[in-house]
Tab-separated table of C-alpha atoms in Angstrom:
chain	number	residue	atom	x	y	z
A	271	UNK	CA	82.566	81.919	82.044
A	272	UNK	CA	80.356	84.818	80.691
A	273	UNK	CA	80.602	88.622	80.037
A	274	UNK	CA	79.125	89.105	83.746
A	275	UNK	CA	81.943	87.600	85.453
A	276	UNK	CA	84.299	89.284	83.367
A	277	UNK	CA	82.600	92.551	84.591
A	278	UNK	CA	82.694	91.789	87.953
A	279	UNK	CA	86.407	91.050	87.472
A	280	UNK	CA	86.869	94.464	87.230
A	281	UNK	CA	85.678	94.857	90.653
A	282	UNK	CA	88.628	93.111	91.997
A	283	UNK	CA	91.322	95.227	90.370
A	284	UNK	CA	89.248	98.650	91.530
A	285	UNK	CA	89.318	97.988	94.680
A	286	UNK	CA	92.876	96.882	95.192
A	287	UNK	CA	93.898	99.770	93.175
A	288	UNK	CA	91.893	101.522	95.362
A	289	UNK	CA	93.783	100.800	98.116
A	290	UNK	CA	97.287	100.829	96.985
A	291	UNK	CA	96.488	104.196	95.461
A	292	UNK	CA	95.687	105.700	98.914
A	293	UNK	CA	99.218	105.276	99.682
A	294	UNK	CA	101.066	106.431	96.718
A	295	UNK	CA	104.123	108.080	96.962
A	296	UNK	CA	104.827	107.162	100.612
A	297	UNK	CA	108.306	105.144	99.475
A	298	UNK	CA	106.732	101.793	101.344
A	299	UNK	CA	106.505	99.287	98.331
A	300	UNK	CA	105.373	96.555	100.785
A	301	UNK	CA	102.585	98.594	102.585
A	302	UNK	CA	101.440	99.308	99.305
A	303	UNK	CA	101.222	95.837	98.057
A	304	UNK	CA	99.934	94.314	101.437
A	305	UNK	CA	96.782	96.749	101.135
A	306	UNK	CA	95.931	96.173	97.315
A	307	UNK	CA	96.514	92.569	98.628
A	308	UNK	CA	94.123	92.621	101.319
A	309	UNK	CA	91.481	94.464	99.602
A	310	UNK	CA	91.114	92.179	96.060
A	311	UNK	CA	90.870	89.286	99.016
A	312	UNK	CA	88.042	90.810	100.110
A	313	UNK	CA	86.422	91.703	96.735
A	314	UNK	CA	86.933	88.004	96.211
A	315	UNK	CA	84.892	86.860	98.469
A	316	UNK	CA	81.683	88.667	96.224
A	317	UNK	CA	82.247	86.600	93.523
A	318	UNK	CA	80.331	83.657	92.461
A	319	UNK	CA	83.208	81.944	91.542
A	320	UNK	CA	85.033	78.746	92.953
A	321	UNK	CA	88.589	79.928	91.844
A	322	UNK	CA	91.849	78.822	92.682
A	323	UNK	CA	94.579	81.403	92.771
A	324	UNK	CA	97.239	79.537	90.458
A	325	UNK	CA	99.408	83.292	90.015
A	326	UNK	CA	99.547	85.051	92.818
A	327	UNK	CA	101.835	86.110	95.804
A	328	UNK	CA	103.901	83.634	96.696
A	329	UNK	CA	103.279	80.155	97.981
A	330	UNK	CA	101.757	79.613	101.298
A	331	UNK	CA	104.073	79.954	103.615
A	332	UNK	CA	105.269	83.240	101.814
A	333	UNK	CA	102.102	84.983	101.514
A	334	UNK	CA	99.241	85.049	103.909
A	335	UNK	CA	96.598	85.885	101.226
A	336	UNK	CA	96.289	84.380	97.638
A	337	UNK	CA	99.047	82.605	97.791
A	338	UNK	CA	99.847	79.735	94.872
A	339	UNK	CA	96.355	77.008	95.056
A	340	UNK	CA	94.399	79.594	97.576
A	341	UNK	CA	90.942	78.886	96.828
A	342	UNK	CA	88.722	82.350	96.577
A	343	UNK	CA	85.223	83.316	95.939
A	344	UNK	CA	81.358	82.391	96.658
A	345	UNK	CA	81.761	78.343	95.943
A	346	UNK	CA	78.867	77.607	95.958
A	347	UNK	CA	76.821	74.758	93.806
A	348	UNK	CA	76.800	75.440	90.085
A	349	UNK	CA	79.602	78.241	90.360
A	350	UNK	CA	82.173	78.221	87.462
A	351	UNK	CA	85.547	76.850	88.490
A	352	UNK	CA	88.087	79.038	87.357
A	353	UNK	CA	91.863	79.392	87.839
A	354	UNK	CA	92.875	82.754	88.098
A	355	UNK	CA	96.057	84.809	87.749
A	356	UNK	CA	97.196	87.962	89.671
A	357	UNK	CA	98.844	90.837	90.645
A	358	UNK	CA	97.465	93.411	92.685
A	359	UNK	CA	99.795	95.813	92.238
A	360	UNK	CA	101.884	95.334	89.398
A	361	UNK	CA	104.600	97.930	89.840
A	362	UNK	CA	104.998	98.217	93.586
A	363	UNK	CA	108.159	100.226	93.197
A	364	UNK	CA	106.152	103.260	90.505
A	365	UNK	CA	103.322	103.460	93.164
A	366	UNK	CA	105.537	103.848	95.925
A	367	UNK	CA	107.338	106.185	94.472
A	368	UNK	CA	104.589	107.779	92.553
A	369	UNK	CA	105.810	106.986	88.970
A	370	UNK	CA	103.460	106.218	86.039
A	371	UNK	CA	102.409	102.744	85.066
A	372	UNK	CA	101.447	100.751	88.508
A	373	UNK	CA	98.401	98.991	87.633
A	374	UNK	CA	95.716	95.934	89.628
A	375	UNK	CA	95.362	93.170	87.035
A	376	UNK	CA	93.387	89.728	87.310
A	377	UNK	CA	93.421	86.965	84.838
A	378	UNK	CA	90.599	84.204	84.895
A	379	UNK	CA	90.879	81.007	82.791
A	380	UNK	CA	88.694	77.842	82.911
A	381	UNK	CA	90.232	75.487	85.220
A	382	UNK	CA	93.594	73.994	84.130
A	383	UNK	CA	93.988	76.498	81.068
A	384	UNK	CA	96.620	78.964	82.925
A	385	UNK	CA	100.224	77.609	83.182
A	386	UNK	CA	101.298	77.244	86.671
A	387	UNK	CA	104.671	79.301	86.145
A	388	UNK	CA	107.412	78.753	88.647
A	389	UNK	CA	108.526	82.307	89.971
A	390	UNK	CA	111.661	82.578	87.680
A	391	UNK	CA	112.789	84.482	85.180
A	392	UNK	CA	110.950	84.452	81.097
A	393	UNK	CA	112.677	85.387	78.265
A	394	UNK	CA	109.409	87.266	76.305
A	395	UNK	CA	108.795	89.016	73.472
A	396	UNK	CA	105.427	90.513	72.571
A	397	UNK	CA	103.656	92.542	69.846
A	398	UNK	CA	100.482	93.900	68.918
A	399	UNK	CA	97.440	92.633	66.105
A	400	UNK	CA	98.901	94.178	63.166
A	401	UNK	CA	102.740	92.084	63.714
A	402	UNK	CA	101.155	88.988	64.898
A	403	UNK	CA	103.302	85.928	63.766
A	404	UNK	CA	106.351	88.052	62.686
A	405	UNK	CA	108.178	86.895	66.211
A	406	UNK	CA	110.316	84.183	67.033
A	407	UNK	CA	111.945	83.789	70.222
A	408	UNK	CA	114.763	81.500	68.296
A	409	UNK	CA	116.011	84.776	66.275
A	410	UNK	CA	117.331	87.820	67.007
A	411	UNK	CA	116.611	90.966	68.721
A	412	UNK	CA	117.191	92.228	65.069
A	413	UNK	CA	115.619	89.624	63.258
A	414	UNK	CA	112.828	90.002	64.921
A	415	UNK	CA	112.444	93.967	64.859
A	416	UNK	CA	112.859	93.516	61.098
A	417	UNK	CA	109.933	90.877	60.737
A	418	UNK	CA	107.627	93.305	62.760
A	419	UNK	CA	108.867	95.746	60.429
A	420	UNK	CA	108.151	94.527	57.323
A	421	UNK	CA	104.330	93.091	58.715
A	422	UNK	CA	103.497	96.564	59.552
A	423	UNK	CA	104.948	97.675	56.755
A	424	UNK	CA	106.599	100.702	58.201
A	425	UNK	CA	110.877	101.557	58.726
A	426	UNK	CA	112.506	99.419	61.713
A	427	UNK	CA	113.614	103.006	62.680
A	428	UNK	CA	109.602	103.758	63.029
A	429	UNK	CA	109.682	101.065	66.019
A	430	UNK	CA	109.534	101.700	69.928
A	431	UNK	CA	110.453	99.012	71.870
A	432	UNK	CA	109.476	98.843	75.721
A	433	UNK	CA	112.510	97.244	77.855
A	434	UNK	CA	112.634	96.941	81.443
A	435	UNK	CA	115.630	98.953	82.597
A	436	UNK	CA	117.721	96.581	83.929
A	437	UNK	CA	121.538	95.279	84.033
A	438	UNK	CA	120.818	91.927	82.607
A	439	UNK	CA	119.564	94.329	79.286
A	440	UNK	CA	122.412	95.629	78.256
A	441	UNK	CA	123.385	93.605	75.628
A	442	UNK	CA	119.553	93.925	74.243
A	443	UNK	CA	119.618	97.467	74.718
A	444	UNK	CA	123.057	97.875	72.107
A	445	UNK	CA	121.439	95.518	69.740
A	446	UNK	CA	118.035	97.447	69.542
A	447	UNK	CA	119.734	100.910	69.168
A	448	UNK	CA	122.426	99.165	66.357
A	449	UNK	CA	119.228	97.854	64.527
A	450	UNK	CA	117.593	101.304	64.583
A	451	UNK	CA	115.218	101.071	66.566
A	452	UNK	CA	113.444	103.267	69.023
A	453	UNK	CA	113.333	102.308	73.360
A	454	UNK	CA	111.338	103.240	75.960
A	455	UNK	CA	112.636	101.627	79.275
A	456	UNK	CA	110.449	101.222	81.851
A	457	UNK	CA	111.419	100.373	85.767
A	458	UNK	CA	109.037	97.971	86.218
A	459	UNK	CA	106.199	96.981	85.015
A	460	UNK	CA	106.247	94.393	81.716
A	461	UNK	CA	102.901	93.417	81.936
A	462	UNK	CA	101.656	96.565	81.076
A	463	UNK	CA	104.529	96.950	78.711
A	464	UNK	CA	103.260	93.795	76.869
A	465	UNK	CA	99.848	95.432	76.725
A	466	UNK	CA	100.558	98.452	75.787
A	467	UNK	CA	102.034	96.939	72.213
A	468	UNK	CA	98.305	96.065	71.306
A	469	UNK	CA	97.226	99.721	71.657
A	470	UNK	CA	98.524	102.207	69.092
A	471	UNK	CA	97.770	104.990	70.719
A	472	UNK	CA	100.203	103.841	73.310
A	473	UNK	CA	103.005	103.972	70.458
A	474	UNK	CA	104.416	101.282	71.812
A	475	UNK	CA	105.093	97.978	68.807
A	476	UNK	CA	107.597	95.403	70.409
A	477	UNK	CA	108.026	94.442	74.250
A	478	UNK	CA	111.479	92.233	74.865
A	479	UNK	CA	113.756	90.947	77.544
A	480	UNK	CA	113.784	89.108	81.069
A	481	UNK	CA	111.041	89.214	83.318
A	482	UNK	CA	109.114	87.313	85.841
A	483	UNK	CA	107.807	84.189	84.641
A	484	UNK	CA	104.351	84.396	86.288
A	485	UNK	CA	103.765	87.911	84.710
A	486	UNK	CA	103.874	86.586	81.730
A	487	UNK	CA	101.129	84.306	82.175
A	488	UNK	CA	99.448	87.434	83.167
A	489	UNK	CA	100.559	89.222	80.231
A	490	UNK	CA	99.568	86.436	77.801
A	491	UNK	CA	96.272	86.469	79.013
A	492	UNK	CA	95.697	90.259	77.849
A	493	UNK	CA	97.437	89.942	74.696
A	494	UNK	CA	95.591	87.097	73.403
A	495	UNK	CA	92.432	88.556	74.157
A	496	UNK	CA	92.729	91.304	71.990
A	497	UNK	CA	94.543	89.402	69.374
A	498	UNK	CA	98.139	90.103	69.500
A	499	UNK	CA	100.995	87.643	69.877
A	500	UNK	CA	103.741	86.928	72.454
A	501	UNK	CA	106.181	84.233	72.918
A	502	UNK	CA	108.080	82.963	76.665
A	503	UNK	CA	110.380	80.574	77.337
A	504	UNK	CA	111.850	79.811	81.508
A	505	UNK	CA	115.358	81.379	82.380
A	506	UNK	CA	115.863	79.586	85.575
A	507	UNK	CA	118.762	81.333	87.690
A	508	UNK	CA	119.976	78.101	89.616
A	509	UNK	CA	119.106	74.107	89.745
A	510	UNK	CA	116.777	75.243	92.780
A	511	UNK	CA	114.545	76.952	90.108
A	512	UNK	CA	114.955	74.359	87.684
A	513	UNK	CA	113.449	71.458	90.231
A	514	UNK	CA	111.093	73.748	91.309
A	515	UNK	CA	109.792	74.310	87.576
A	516	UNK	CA	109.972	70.503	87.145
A	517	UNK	CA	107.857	69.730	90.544
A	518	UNK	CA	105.499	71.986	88.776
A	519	UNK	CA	104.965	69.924	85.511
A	520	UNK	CA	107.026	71.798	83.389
A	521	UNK	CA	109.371	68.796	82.029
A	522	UNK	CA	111.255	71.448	79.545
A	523	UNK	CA	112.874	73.724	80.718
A	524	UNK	CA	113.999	75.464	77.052
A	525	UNK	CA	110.344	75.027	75.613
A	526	UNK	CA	109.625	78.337	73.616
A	527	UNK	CA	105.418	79.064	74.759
A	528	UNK	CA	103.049	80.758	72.710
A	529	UNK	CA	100.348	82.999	73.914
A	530	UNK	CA	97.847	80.574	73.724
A	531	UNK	CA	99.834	77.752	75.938
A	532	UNK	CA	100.837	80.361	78.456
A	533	UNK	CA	96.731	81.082	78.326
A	534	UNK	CA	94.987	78.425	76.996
A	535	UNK	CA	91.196	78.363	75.957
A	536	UNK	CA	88.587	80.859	76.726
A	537	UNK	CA	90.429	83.959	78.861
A	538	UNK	CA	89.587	86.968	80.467
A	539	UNK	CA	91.633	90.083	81.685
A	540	UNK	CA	91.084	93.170	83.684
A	541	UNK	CA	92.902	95.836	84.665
A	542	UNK	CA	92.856	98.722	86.927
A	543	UNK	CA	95.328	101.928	86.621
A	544	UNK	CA	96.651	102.684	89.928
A	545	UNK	CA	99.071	106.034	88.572
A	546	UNK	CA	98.390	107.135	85.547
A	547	UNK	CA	100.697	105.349	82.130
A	548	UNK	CA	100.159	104.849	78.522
A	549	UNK	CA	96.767	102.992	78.442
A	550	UNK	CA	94.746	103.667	81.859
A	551	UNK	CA	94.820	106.925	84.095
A	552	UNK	CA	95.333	106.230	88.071
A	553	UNK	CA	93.347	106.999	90.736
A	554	UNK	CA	91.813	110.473	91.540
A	555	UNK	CA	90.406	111.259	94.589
A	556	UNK	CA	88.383	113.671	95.164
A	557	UNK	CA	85.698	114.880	98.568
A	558	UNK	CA	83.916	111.778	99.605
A	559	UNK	CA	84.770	109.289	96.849
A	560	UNK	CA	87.199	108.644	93.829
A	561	UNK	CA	87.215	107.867	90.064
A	562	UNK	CA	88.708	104.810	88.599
A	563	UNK	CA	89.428	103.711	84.757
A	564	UNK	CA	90.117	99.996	83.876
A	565	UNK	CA	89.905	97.740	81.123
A	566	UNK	CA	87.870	94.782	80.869
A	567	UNK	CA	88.577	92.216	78.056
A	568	UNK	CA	87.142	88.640	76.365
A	569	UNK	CA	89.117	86.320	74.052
A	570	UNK	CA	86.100	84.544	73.283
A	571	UNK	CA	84.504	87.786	71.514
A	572	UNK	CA	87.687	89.970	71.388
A	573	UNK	CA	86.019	92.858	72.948
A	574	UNK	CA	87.787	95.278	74.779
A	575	UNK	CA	85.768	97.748	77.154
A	576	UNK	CA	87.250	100.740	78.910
A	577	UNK	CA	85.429	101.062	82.213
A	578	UNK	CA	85.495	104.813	83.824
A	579	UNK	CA	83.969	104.317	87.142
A	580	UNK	CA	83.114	107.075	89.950
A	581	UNK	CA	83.144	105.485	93.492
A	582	UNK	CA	81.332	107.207	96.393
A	583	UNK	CA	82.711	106.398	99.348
A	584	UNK	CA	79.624	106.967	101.573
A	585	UNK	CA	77.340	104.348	99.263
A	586	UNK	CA	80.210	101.542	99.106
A	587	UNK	CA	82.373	102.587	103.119
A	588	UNK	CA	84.434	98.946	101.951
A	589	UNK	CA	86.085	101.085	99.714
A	590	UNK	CA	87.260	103.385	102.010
A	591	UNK	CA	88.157	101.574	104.866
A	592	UNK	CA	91.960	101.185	103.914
């Protein structure tokens, strides 16, 4: 893997975000997804790539396209062989609705370094550079704001912690506003939630709770690359989930993950804003095209480019014909 495939990753979330952005605010979640779906398929298939699609929408018989082990791109000989995690359209629900914060994001890992996560719940917690190693998923909600705290050496009243706003929270909410701390919740979403910790401009220093356990693969896959920290561990809802996590290799189900074993090795991220949130602006259209801003990042080097892209419609008609 090299800095040009992690610049034609980027390709893949504009396009998909693209398409999901042509149909923003119509209140159809799934027509939204199904065209940022179809359209990173396509952009796959420009990719020099043989990857295997070991994140995505579902397995087979669930999704038509990039389903769980899909195989995508130009395989041809002397291609890398990747394994690659996705979303096209994290945050169906804010796009459909026109809220901030849907985004198109695509992981790529050498093959084997992703975790194959079943589609259950994660426990996660996730901070930026400056509190990496002050978290623990075996303390606290306070505990933990305190250590991040004290490593960035400001109050724990100084915090803002991004939540998803959900019942299963509630608990976590009372605890964060008892320790002090500050809360942004967020409908949906965590994966840019757990990015957003690593940019201060965001304001954002601490994502917690329950999420989807693929999305944090996702999520770990950002974070590490620009050298924050997260932790995961599996909250299976039944015995169904539990065999399904075993069936895929996971032989403990209470094993507390780092970044780096949610993400293993040499990673890449990009990202594409679909409506506008704390890191990337959405889509704008305009006569005969549109403009696009994304973020491309590298573990390997730690460098984090902001791509702002202008799209004519008439010079690349794929991108239109949604």
């Amino acid at each position: 893997m090299d800095r040009n495939l992690a610049m034609e990753a980027v390709r893949v979330t504009e396009m998909a975000a693209i398409a999901s952005a042509r149909l923003m605010g119509r209140g159809s979640k799934n027509e939204s997804d199904q065209a940022a779906v179809d359209a990173m398929r396509r952009a796959f298939d420009a990719l020099f790539i043989d990857g295997t699609v070991v994140i995505g929408e579902g397995e087979r018989d669930e999704a038509p396209m990039l389903y769980i082990g899909e195989r995508v791109g130009r395989r041809t000989e002397g291609v890398p062989e990747v394994d690659i995690a996705l979303d096209p359209l994290e945050g169906t629900n804010l796009a459909a609705y026109g809220r901030p914060g849907a985004i198109s994001v695509v992981a790529m890992a050498s093959k084997g370094n992703l975790l194959n996560a079943p589609d259950t719940y994660m426990e996660k917690i996730a901070v930026g550079p400056r509190a990496k190693g002050a978290i623990d998923l075996r303390r606290t909600p306070t505990e933990n704001l305190r250590a991040v705290a004290e490593r960035q050496k400001v109050y724990v009243e100084d915090l803002t912690v991004v939540i998803l706003d959900r019942e299963r929270h509630v608990d976590l909410i009372k605890e964060v506003r008892a320790a002090g701390a500050r809360i942004r919740l967020i409908e949906d979403g965590d994966v840019a939630g757990a990015i957003s910790t690593c940019f201060e401009e965001t304001g954002v220093d601490v994502l917690m709770g329950i999420g989807g356990a693929p999305e944090g693969v996702i999520a770990a896959a950002a974070v590490r690359c620009v050298g924050g920290d997260m932790q995961g561990r599996l909250v299976p809802r039944n015995q169904g989930e539990i065999d399904r996590a075993k069936k895929m290799g996971i032989t403990d189900i209470t094993k507390i993950y780092a970044a780096d074993e949610l993400a293993r090795g040499e990673v890449m991220f990009a990202a594409t804003g679909v409506t506008s949130g704390d890191f990337l602006k959405g889509v704008r259209f305009f006569g005969g095209g549109c403009e696009t801003h994304s973020v491309v990042m590298r573990s390997k080097t730690g460098t984090v480019r902001f791509v702002q892209s202008v799209h004519k419609f008439d010079k690349k008609p794929g991108y239109s014909a949604f």
